[in-house]
């Protein structure tokens, strides 16, 4: 794509936003609410079944208007449309970005280079569905004729975090005839811990790797193969291993039957791949229909993102909000607090989605950024975080915007627990925004000397994201919402949100250092600190390696 990447700092909107930042810094959320009685309505939006209340953010309608002008000046909508149409928006890797095709309806078509990729996507979904039906019904059996009771997904990054999150989030929605486990870390202790209670006869491994070269996954897949072969013999591999990959020949060389391979495509980035065959372990857990429901949730938000006006477009507004905090108010992070225990892995998932996408230093055309990059993402489920780091949110000196996510209907039968869970969510959002003043403390009899310690200043921003129920469809919509807001951030900053060159140096060095720690090579030309650490390791290794 031959495009001009606009430097956002040169736009008219940017200059206006700089002035608005001074106005907003000089006021407070209390004053903003007092000055506009309809603020919570005008700054609340709906998308794909979620209510998103932006009113407790450090913004006003003028800021929103200027942010939308910024999006218009840099061409966010044009880039969005180009992405959906299959343009090469991942310029540094010269790739199309079409995770949205993973949830396109079967009746639609998207022809790229003469191939209808929607038909390809549905062919793989059908293949997944047939396989999943066979395993869940007990038709597919292990090498000794036993039904599969445990599935182990071996993968890392986008080939792990999405299936892990979805598995936890959706396992209650349907009764699963099997349990799904995950092995990601290259630490052999992870492999041992996950397989300790498993029976090889009833275990199926799903090796998930788009590239089929990732060191962690290849190491763990080899350990798994040895574990199965040791227990059941070499002919058992076909019944205990399937693969998800874009590289069929690499899968075949590893020894997995090509008929048991589920395809991935170059146009789906790892961190955007949950709706692809990378979600096979999720489909095995929740079944074909629930998986398709999840895809329809993704589609709901795709439709909203492509059709809603920018003024009501929630992924656009959220992406612009992150830009506002990072570029105009100096925030460096985004906290994500799901008030749903089953979304406990959402912060980890979003760390990859946001930080691998927007943690960049140059624009799509290679110029050094004139703005901060995307935020550092962190978080934990409410209410756990309240008894840990929320102290800093209430009284620390950092500006740390957070998302508070909750569901109106409980997932468990413990109604009282759900009432308290949601009461805590609402309480945090109020306390962060409005705090507790010295006057209020004094009036309630707090001794003078203690008042400074107990004052909660408020004016701490949060976004309230409320869904009806956590189910496959709403889950898909939530993930799609974050996918698209990440895209919007990247579009405004002018960066390629779909490459990840920064992770390569560490991989290169690790493979060189592996030979050094194993004493196949002398210690190379490292900085003194790294060289000393390697030498110390080699000395210790001589004890345990013999
Ligand atoms: O190294 C980073 C990365 O490429 C991620 O982008 C990706 O999700 C992960 O590794 C796993 O890659 P693969 O699916 O090819 O094993």
Coordinates of C-alpha atoms and ligand atoms in Angstrom, one line a residue:
X1 CA 0.0 0.0 0.0
X2 CA 1.4 3.3 -1.1
X3 CA 0.3 5.6 1.7
X4 CA 1.3 8.7 3.4
X5 CA 1.6 8.3 7.1
X6 CA 0.4 11.5 8.8
X7 CA 2.4 12.7 11.8
X8 CA -0.5 13.2 14.3
X9 CA 1.4 16.0 16.0
X10 CA 1.2 18.1 12.8
X11 CA -2.6 18.1 12.7
X12 CA -5.0 20.9 13.6
X13 CA -6.7 18.7 16.1
X14 CA -3.5 18.0 17.9
X15 CA -2.9 21.7 18.6
X16 CA -6.5 22.0 19.9
X17 CA -6.1 19.0 22.1
X18 CA -2.9 20.4 23.6
X19 CA -4.9 23.4 24.7
X20 CA -7.8 21.2 25.9
X21 CA -5.3 19.3 28.0
X22 CA -4.5 22.5 29.9
X23 CA -8.2 23.1 30.5
X24 CA -8.8 19.5 31.7
X25 CA -5.7 19.5 34.0
X26 CA -7.1 22.6 35.7
X27 CA -10.4 21.0 36.6
X28 CA -11.6 17.8 38.3
X29 CA -14.1 15.0 37.6
X30 CA -16.3 16.5 40.5
X31 CA -16.3 19.9 38.7
X32 CA -17.0 18.3 35.3
X33 CA -20.0 16.3 36.7
X34 CA -21.3 19.4 38.6
X35 CA -21.1 21.5 35.4
X36 CA -22.9 19.0 33.2
X37 CA -25.8 17.1 34.8
X38 CA -26.3 15.0 31.7
X39 CA -22.6 14.0 31.5
X40 CA -23.1 10.4 32.4
X41 CA -25.7 10.0 29.6
X42 CA -23.9 11.9 26.9
X43 CA -20.6 10.1 27.5
X44 CA -22.1 6.6 27.6
X45 CA -22.3 4.4 24.5
X46 CA -23.5 1.0 23.5
X47 CA -21.8 -1.6 21.3
X48 CA -22.5 -5.3 20.8
X49 CA -24.5 -5.6 24.0
X50 CA -22.1 -3.7 26.2
X51 CA -22.7 -0.3 27.9
X52 CA -19.5 1.7 27.9
X53 CA -19.5 4.7 30.3
X54 CA -16.6 7.1 29.6
X55 CA -18.0 9.8 31.9
X56 CA -15.5 9.1 34.7
X57 CA -12.6 9.9 32.4
X58 CA -10.7 13.2 32.3
X59 CA -12.5 14.4 29.2
X60 CA -15.4 16.5 28.1
X61 CA -17.4 16.7 25.0
X62 CA -15.0 19.1 23.4
X63 CA -12.1 16.7 23.9
X64 CA -14.1 13.9 22.4
X65 CA -14.9 16.2 19.4
X66 CA -11.2 17.1 18.9
X67 CA -10.1 13.5 19.2
X68 CA -12.6 12.5 16.5
X69 CA -11.2 15.3 14.3
X70 CA -7.7 13.9 15.0
X71 CA -9.0 10.4 13.8
X72 CA -10.4 12.1 10.7
X73 CA -7.2 14.0 10.0
X74 CA -5.0 11.0 10.2
X75 CA -7.4 8.8 8.3
X76 CA -8.4 6.1 10.8
X77 CA -11.6 5.2 9.0
X78 CA -9.8 4.9 5.7
X79 CA -7.2 2.6 7.2
X80 CA -9.9 0.5 8.9
X81 CA -11.7 0.1 5.6
X82 CA -8.4 -0.8 3.9
X83 CA -7.7 -3.5 6.5
X84 CA -11.2 -5.0 6.2
X85 CA -10.8 -5.1 2.4
X86 CA -7.5 -7.0 2.6
X87 CA -5.0 -4.2 1.8
X88 CA -1.4 -4.8 3.0
X89 CA -1.6 -2.7 6.2
X90 CA 1.1 -4.8 7.9
X91 CA 3.7 -3.0 5.7
X92 CA 6.9 -4.1 7.4
X93 CA 6.0 -7.8 6.9
X94 CA 4.2 -7.0 3.7
X95 CA 1.0 -8.8 4.9
X96 CA -2.7 -8.3 4.8
X97 CA -4.4 -8.2 8.1
X98 CA -7.6 -10.2 8.0
X99 CA -8.4 -11.6 11.4
X100 CA -11.9 -10.1 10.7
X101 CA -12.3 -12.7 7.9
X102 CA -12.2 -15.4 10.5
X103 CA -15.7 -14.4 11.6
X104 CA -17.1 -13.4 8.2
X105 CA -20.4 -15.2 7.5
X106 CA -20.3 -18.3 5.3
X107 CA -22.5 -16.5 2.8
X108 CA -20.0 -13.7 2.2
X109 CA -16.9 -13.7 0.1
X110 CA -13.5 -12.0 0.1
X111 CA -11.5 -12.8 -2.9
X112 CA -7.8 -12.1 -2.5
X113 CA -5.4 -13.0 -5.4
X114 CA -8.1 -15.1 -6.9
X115 CA -8.9 -17.1 -3.7
X116 CA -12.0 -16.7 -1.7
X117 CA -10.5 -16.6 1.8
X118 CA -13.9 -16.7 3.5
X119 CA -14.5 -20.1 1.9
X120 CA -11.0 -21.2 3.1
X121 CA -11.9 -20.0 6.6
X122 CA -15.1 -22.0 6.7
X123 CA -13.5 -25.1 5.3
X124 CA -11.1 -25.1 8.3
X125 CA -14.0 -24.3 10.7
X126 CA -15.8 -27.3 9.3
X127 CA -12.7 -29.5 9.6
X128 CA -12.3 -28.3 13.2
X129 CA -16.0 -29.0 13.9
X130 CA -15.9 -32.6 12.5
X131 CA -12.8 -33.3 14.6
X132 CA -14.2 -31.8 17.7
X133 CA -17.4 -33.7 17.3
X134 CA -15.4 -36.9 17.0
X135 CA -13.3 -36.3 20.1
X136 CA -16.2 -35.0 22.2
X137 CA -18.5 -37.9 21.3
X138 CA -15.8 -40.5 22.0
X139 CA -15.6 -41.6 18.4
X140 CA -11.9 -40.5 18.2
X141 CA -10.0 -42.8 20.5
X142 CA -6.4 -43.0 21.7
X143 CA -4.0 -45.7 20.4
X144 CA -5.2 -48.2 23.0
X145 CA -8.9 -47.6 22.3
X146 CA -9.6 -45.3 25.2
X147 CA -11.7 -42.1 24.9
X148 CA -9.8 -38.8 25.2
X149 CA -10.4 -37.1 28.5
X150 CA -7.6 -34.5 28.5
X151 CA -6.5 -32.1 25.8
X152 CA -3.2 -30.3 26.2
X153 CA -2.6 -27.1 24.1
X154 CA 1.1 -26.6 23.5
X155 CA 1.8 -23.1 22.3
X156 CA 3.0 -19.7 23.4
X157 CA 2.0 -16.0 22.9
X158 CA -1.0 -15.8 20.7
X159 CA -1.0 -19.5 20.4
X160 CA -1.6 -19.8 24.1
X161 CA -3.0 -16.7 25.7
X162 CA -6.3 -16.6 23.7
X163 CA -7.2 -20.3 24.2
X164 CA -6.2 -20.0 27.9
X165 CA -8.4 -17.0 28.4
X166 CA -11.3 -18.4 26.4
X167 CA -11.1 -21.7 28.1
X168 CA -11.4 -20.1 31.5
X169 CA -14.0 -17.6 30.5
X170 CA -16.3 -20.1 28.7
X171 CA -15.9 -23.4 30.4
X172 CA -19.1 -23.0 32.4
X173 CA -21.3 -22.2 29.5
X174 CA -21.5 -25.8 28.3
X175 CA -20.8 -29.1 30.1
X176 CA -17.5 -30.3 28.6
X177 CA -16.7 -34.0 28.3
X178 CA -13.0 -33.2 28.7
X179 CA -10.5 -31.0 30.4
X180 CA -8.1 -28.6 28.6
X181 CA -4.6 -28.0 29.9
X182 CA -1.9 -25.6 28.7
X183 CA 1.9 -25.8 28.4
X184 CA 3.6 -22.7 27.2
X185 CA 6.8 -22.0 29.2
X186 CA 10.0 -23.5 28.0
X187 CA 10.8 -24.4 31.7
X188 CA 10.5 -28.2 31.8
X189 CA 8.9 -27.8 35.2
X190 CA 5.7 -26.5 33.4
X191 CA 5.6 -29.7 31.3
X192 CA 6.0 -31.9 34.3
X193 CA 3.4 -30.0 36.4
X194 CA 0.8 -30.2 33.6
X195 CA 1.4 -33.8 32.7
X196 CA 1.8 -35.2 36.2
X197 CA -1.8 -36.2 36.6
X198 CA -2.4 -37.2 33.0
X199 CA -2.8 -40.6 31.5
X200 CA -1.0 -40.8 28.1
X201 CA -3.8 -43.2 26.8
X202 CA -6.5 -40.6 27.2
X203 CA -4.5 -37.5 26.4
X204 CA -4.5 -35.5 23.1
X205 CA -1.9 -32.8 22.4
X206 CA -2.7 -29.9 20.2
X207 CA 0.5 -28.3 19.0
X208 CA -0.4 -24.7 18.2
X209 CA 2.2 -22.7 16.3
X210 CA 1.6 -20.6 13.3
X211 CA 5.2 -20.7 12.3
X212 CA 6.0 -24.1 13.8
X213 CA 9.5 -22.8 14.6
X214 CA 8.9 -21.2 18.0
X215 CA 11.5 -22.6 20.4
X216 CA 9.3 -23.0 23.4
X217 CA 6.6 -24.8 21.5
X218 CA 9.0 -27.1 19.6
X219 CA 10.8 -28.0 22.8
X220 CA 7.5 -28.8 24.6
X221 CA 6.1 -30.7 21.6
X222 CA 9.3 -32.9 21.6
X223 CA 8.9 -33.6 25.3
X224 CA 5.2 -34.5 24.7
X225 CA 6.1 -36.8 21.8
X226 CA 8.7 -38.5 23.9
X227 CA 6.2 -38.9 26.8
X228 CA 3.6 -40.5 24.5
X229 CA 6.1 -42.7 22.6
X230 CA 7.6 -43.9 25.9
X231 CA 4.2 -44.9 27.2
X232 CA 2.4 -46.1 24.0
X233 CA 5.0 -46.7 21.4
X234 CA 6.0 -44.9 18.2
X235 CA 2.8 -45.8 16.2
X236 CA 0.6 -44.0 18.8
X237 CA 1.6 -40.4 17.7
X238 CA -1.2 -40.1 15.0
X239 CA -3.9 -40.7 17.6
X240 CA -2.5 -38.4 20.3
X241 CA -1.2 -35.4 18.3
X242 CA -2.8 -32.8 16.1
X243 CA -1.3 -29.5 14.9
X244 CA -2.5 -26.0 14.1
X245 CA 0.0 -24.3 11.8
X246 CA 0.6 -22.3 8.7
X247 CA 3.5 -24.7 7.8
X248 CA 2.2 -28.1 6.9
X249 CA 5.6 -29.4 5.8
X250 CA 7.1 -28.4 9.2
X251 CA 4.3 -30.3 10.9
X252 CA 4.9 -33.4 8.8
X253 CA 8.7 -33.3 9.5
X254 CA 7.9 -33.2 13.2
X255 CA 5.9 -36.4 12.7
X256 CA 2.3 -35.3 12.9
X257 CA -0.1 -36.6 10.3
X258 CA -0.8 -33.8 7.7
X259 CA -4.4 -34.9 7.8
X260 CA -4.5 -33.9 11.4
X261 CA -3.3 -30.4 10.7
X262 CA -5.5 -27.4 10.9
X263 CA -4.5 -24.5 8.7
X264 CA -3.5 -20.9 9.7
X265 CA -2.8 -18.1 7.4
X266 CA -0.2 -15.3 7.0
X267 CA -3.0 -12.7 7.2
X268 CA -3.9 -13.6 10.8
X269 CA -1.4 -12.3 13.4
X270 CA -0.8 -14.5 16.4
X271 CA -2.3 -12.1 18.9
X272 CA -5.4 -11.8 16.7
X273 CA -5.8 -15.6 16.2
X274 CA -8.3 -16.8 18.8
X275 CA -11.0 -17.1 16.2
X276 CA -8.8 -19.3 13.9
X277 CA -7.8 -22.9 14.3
X278 CA -5.6 -21.7 17.2
X279 CA -8.9 -21.8 19.1
X280 CA -9.1 -25.6 18.5
X281 CA -8.6 -26.4 22.2
X282 CA -11.4 -23.9 23.0
X283 CA -13.7 -25.6 20.5
X284 CA -12.8 -29.0 22.0
X285 CA -13.8 -27.6 25.4
X286 CA -17.0 -25.7 24.6
X287 CA -18.1 -27.5 21.4
X288 CA -18.6 -26.4 17.8
X289 CA -21.8 -24.4 18.4
X290 CA -20.5 -22.3 21.3
X291 CA -17.3 -21.6 19.3
X292 CA -19.4 -20.3 16.4
X293 CA -21.4 -18.2 18.9
X294 CA -18.1 -16.7 20.0
X295 CA -17.3 -15.8 16.4
X296 CA -20.7 -14.1 16.0
X297 CA -19.8 -12.0 19.0
X298 CA -16.6 -10.9 17.2
X299 CA -18.8 -10.2 14.2
X300 CA -21.2 -8.0 16.2
X301 CA -18.3 -5.7 17.1
X302 CA -16.9 -5.8 13.6
X303 CA -20.2 -4.6 12.3
X304 CA -20.3 -1.8 14.9
X305 CA -16.8 -0.8 14.2
X306 CA -17.4 -0.6 10.4
X307 CA -20.8 0.9 10.5
X308 CA -21.2 3.2 13.6
X309 CA -20.4 6.9 13.1
X310 CA -17.1 7.9 14.6
X311 CA -19.0 9.8 17.3
X312 CA -20.6 6.6 18.6
X313 CA -18.0 4.1 17.6
X314 CA -16.8 2.5 20.8
X315 CA -13.5 1.0 19.6
X316 CA -12.7 4.4 18.0
X317 CA -13.6 6.3 21.2
X318 CA -11.6 3.8 23.4
X319 CA -8.6 3.9 21.1
X320 CA -8.7 7.7 21.1
X321 CA -9.1 7.8 24.8
X322 CA -5.8 5.9 25.2
X323 CA -4.1 8.3 22.9
X324 CA -5.5 11.2 25.0
X325 CA -4.1 9.9 28.2
X326 CA -0.7 8.9 26.7
X327 CA 0.0 11.9 24.5
X328 CA -1.7 14.7 26.3
X329 CA -2.0 13.8 30.0
X330 CA 1.2 11.8 30.4
X331 CA -0.2 8.4 31.5
X332 CA 1.9 5.4 30.6
X333 CA -0.3 2.5 31.5
X334 CA -3.7 1.0 31.1
X335 CA -5.1 -1.1 33.9
X336 CA -7.7 -3.8 33.1
X337 CA -9.8 -5.0 36.0
X338 CA -12.4 -7.7 35.1
X339 CA -15.0 -8.1 37.8
X340 CA -15.5 -11.7 36.7
X341 CA -13.2 -14.3 38.1
X342 CA -13.4 -16.3 34.9
X343 CA -11.8 -13.4 33.0
X344 CA -8.7 -13.6 35.2
X345 CA -6.5 -14.1 32.2
X346 CA -7.8 -11.1 30.4
X347 CA -5.0 -8.7 31.5
X348 CA -2.3 -11.2 30.4
X349 CA -4.1 -11.6 27.0
X350 CA -4.4 -7.9 26.6
X351 CA -0.7 -7.4 27.5
X352 CA 0.2 -9.2 24.3
X353 CA -2.6 -7.7 22.2
X354 CA -1.8 -4.1 23.2
X355 CA 1.9 -4.1 23.9
X356 CA 3.1 -6.4 21.1
X357 CA 0.9 -4.4 18.7
X358 CA 1.6 -0.8 19.8
X359 CA 4.9 -1.0 21.6
X360 CA 6.8 0.4 18.6
X361 CA 9.3 3.2 18.1
X362 CA 8.8 4.1 14.4
X363 CA 5.9 4.8 12.1
X364 CA 4.8 2.6 9.2
X365 CA 7.1 4.5 6.9
X366 CA 10.1 4.1 9.3
X367 CA 10.2 7.6 10.9
X368 CA 10.9 7.7 14.7
X369 CA 7.7 8.4 16.6
X370 CA 7.1 11.9 17.8
X371 CA 4.6 10.6 20.3
X372 CA 4.7 8.0 23.1
X373 CA 3.9 4.5 21.9
X374 CA 0.9 2.5 23.1
X375 CA 0.5 1.9 26.9
X376 CA 1.9 -0.6 29.3
X377 CA -1.0 -3.0 30.2
X378 CA -1.5 -4.5 33.6
X379 CA -4.3 -5.6 35.9
X380 CA -5.9 -8.3 37.9
X381 CA -9.5 -9.4 38.6
X382 CA -11.5 -7.4 40.9
X383 CA -11.9 -7.8 43.8
X384 CA -8.4 -9.4 44.2
X385 CA -6.7 -6.2 43.0
X386 CA -8.5 -4.1 45.6
X387 CA -6.6 -5.9 48.4
X388 CA -3.3 -5.4 46.6
X389 CA -2.4 -2.5 44.2
X390 CA -5.6 -0.4 44.3
X391 CA -4.0 1.5 47.2
X392 CA -1.7 3.2 44.6
X393 CA -4.7 3.9 42.4
X394 CA -6.5 5.7 45.2
X395 CA -3.6 7.6 46.8
X396 CA -0.5 7.2 44.7
X397 CA 0.9 10.0 42.5
X398 CA 0.6 8.3 39.1
X399 CA -2.0 8.9 36.6
X400 CA -3.2 5.4 35.9
X401 CA -6.4 5.0 33.9
X402 CA -8.2 1.7 34.3
X403 CA -11.1 -0.2 32.7
X404 CA -13.6 -1.8 35.0
X405 CA -15.4 -4.7 33.4
X406 CA -18.5 -6.4 34.8
X407 CA -21.6 -8.4 34.0
X408 CA -25.1 -7.8 35.2
X409 CA -26.1 -11.4 35.5
X410 CA -24.1 -13.9 37.7
X411 CA -22.2 -16.9 36.4
X412 CA -22.7 -18.8 39.6
X413 CA -25.8 -19.6 41.7
X414 CA -24.3 -17.5 44.5
X415 CA -26.4 -14.4 44.1
X416 CA -25.2 -12.7 47.3
X417 CA -21.6 -13.1 46.0
X418 CA -22.6 -11.4 42.7
X419 CA -24.3 -8.5 44.5
X420 CA -21.1 -7.9 46.5
X421 CA -18.9 -8.3 43.5
X422 CA -20.8 -5.7 41.5
X423 CA -21.1 -3.4 44.6
X424 CA -17.4 -3.4 44.7
X425 CA -17.0 -2.6 41.1
X426 CA -19.4 0.4 41.4
X427 CA -17.7 1.5 44.7
X428 CA -14.3 1.5 43.1
X429 CA -15.4 3.6 40.2
X430 CA -17.0 6.1 42.5
X431 CA -14.2 6.2 45.0
X432 CA -11.6 6.7 42.3
X433 CA -13.5 9.5 40.7
X434 CA -14.7 11.4 43.7
X435 CA -12.6 10.3 46.6
X436 CA -13.2 11.4 50.2
X437 CA -12.3 14.9 51.3
X438 CA -10.7 16.3 54.4
X439 CA -14.1 18.0 55.2
X440 CA -16.0 14.7 55.0
X441 CA -13.4 13.0 57.2
X442 CA -13.5 15.8 59.7
X443 CA -17.3 15.8 59.8
X444 CA -17.3 12.0 60.5
X445 CA -15.0 12.5 63.5
X446 CA -11.6 11.5 62.1
X447 CA -8.8 13.0 64.3
X448 CA -7.0 16.0 62.7
X449 CA -3.6 14.3 62.6
X450 CA -5.0 11.3 60.7
X451 CA -6.9 13.3 58.1
X452 CA -4.0 13.7 55.6
X453 CA -3.5 9.9 55.6
X454 CA -7.1 9.1 55.0
X455 CA -7.9 11.7 52.3
X456 CA -8.6 10.1 49.0
X457 CA -8.3 12.8 46.5
X458 CA -10.4 11.3 43.7
X459 CA -10.1 12.5 40.1
X460 CA -8.7 9.1 39.1
X461 CA -10.1 8.0 35.7
X462 CA -11.9 4.8 35.0
X463 CA -14.0 3.4 32.2
X464 CA -17.0 1.3 33.1
X465 CA -17.7 -1.6 30.7
X466 CA -20.9 -3.5 31.5
X467 CA -22.2 -6.5 29.7
X468 CA -25.4 -8.5 30.3
X469 CA -23.8 -12.0 30.8
X470 CA -20.5 -13.5 30.2
X471 CA -21.1 -16.1 27.4
X472 CA -19.5 -17.0 24.1
X473 CA -21.1 -14.2 22.2
X474 CA -20.4 -11.4 24.7
X475 CA -16.9 -12.8 25.2
X476 CA -16.2 -12.6 21.4
X477 CA -17.5 -9.1 21.3
X478 CA -15.3 -8.0 24.2
X479 CA -12.2 -9.4 22.6
X480 CA -13.1 -7.8 19.3
X481 CA -13.6 -4.5 21.0
X482 CA -10.1 -4.5 22.3
X483 CA -8.7 -5.7 19.0
X484 CA -10.2 -2.8 17.2
X485 CA -9.3 -0.2 19.8
X486 CA -5.7 -1.4 19.5
X487 CA -5.9 -0.9 15.8
X488 CA -7.3 2.7 16.3
X489 CA -4.4 3.6 18.6
X490 CA -1.9 2.3 16.0
X491 CA -3.7 4.1 13.2
X492 CA -3.5 7.4 15.1
X493 CA 0.2 7.0 16.0
X494 CA 1.0 5.9 12.5
X495 CA 2.6 2.7 13.5
X496 CA 2.3 -0.9 12.2
X497 CA 0.3 -2.7 14.9
X498 CA 0.8 -6.0 13.3
X499 CA 4.5 -6.7 13.3
X500 CA 6.7 -7.5 16.3
X501 CA 10.3 -7.1 15.3
X502 CA 11.3 -6.1 18.8
X503 CA 11.1 -9.7 20.0
X504 CA 13.6 -11.0 17.5
X505 CA 16.9 -9.9 19.1
X506 CA 16.2 -11.8 22.3
X507 CA 15.4 -15.0 20.3
X508 CA 18.7 -14.6 18.3
X509 CA 20.8 -14.1 21.4
X510 CA 19.1 -17.0 23.3
X511 CA 19.9 -19.4 20.6
X512 CA 23.5 -18.3 20.5
X513 CA 23.8 -18.3 24.3
X514 CA 22.2 -21.8 24.5
X515 CA 25.3 -23.2 22.7
X516 CA 27.5 -21.2 25.2
X517 CA 25.7 -22.4 28.3
X518 CA 25.9 -26.0 27.0
X519 CA 29.7 -25.4 26.5
X520 CA 29.5 -26.2 22.8
X521 CA 31.1 -22.8 22.3
X522 CA 33.3 -20.6 24.4
X523 CA 31.6 -17.7 26.1
X524 CA 31.1 -15.1 23.3
X525 CA 31.6 -11.4 23.2
X526 CA 29.0 -10.2 25.8
X527 CA 28.9 -7.3 28.0
X528 CA 30.7 -8.0 31.4
X529 CA 27.4 -8.5 33.3
X530 CA 26.0 -11.1 30.9
X531 CA 29.3 -12.8 30.4
X532 CA 29.7 -13.3 34.2
X533 CA 26.2 -14.6 34.6
X534 CA 26.8 -17.2 31.8
X535 CA 30.1 -18.2 33.4
X536 CA 28.4 -18.7 36.8
X537 CA 25.6 -20.8 35.1
X538 CA 28.2 -22.9 33.3
X539 CA 30.0 -23.6 36.6
X540 CA 26.7 -24.7 38.3
X541 CA 25.7 -26.7 35.3
X542 CA 28.8 -28.9 35.6
X543 CA 27.3 -30.1 38.9
X544 CA 23.9 -31.1 37.7
X545 CA 24.5 -32.0 34.0
X546 CA 26.7 -35.0 34.8
Ligands
LIG1 O1 7.7 -14.2 19.3 C1 6.4 -13.6 19.3 C2 5.4 -14.4 18.6 O2 5.7 -14.5 17.2 C3 4.0 -13.9 18.8 O3 3.7 -12.9 18.0 C4 3.2 -15.2 18.5 O4 1.9 -15.1 19.0 C5 4.1 -16.2 19.3 O5 5.4 -15.7 19.1 C6 3.9 -17.6 18.9 O6 4.2 -17.8 17.5 P1 3.8 -19.1 16.8 O7 2.3 -19.3 16.8 O8 4.4 -19.0 15.4 O9 4.5 -20.3 17.6

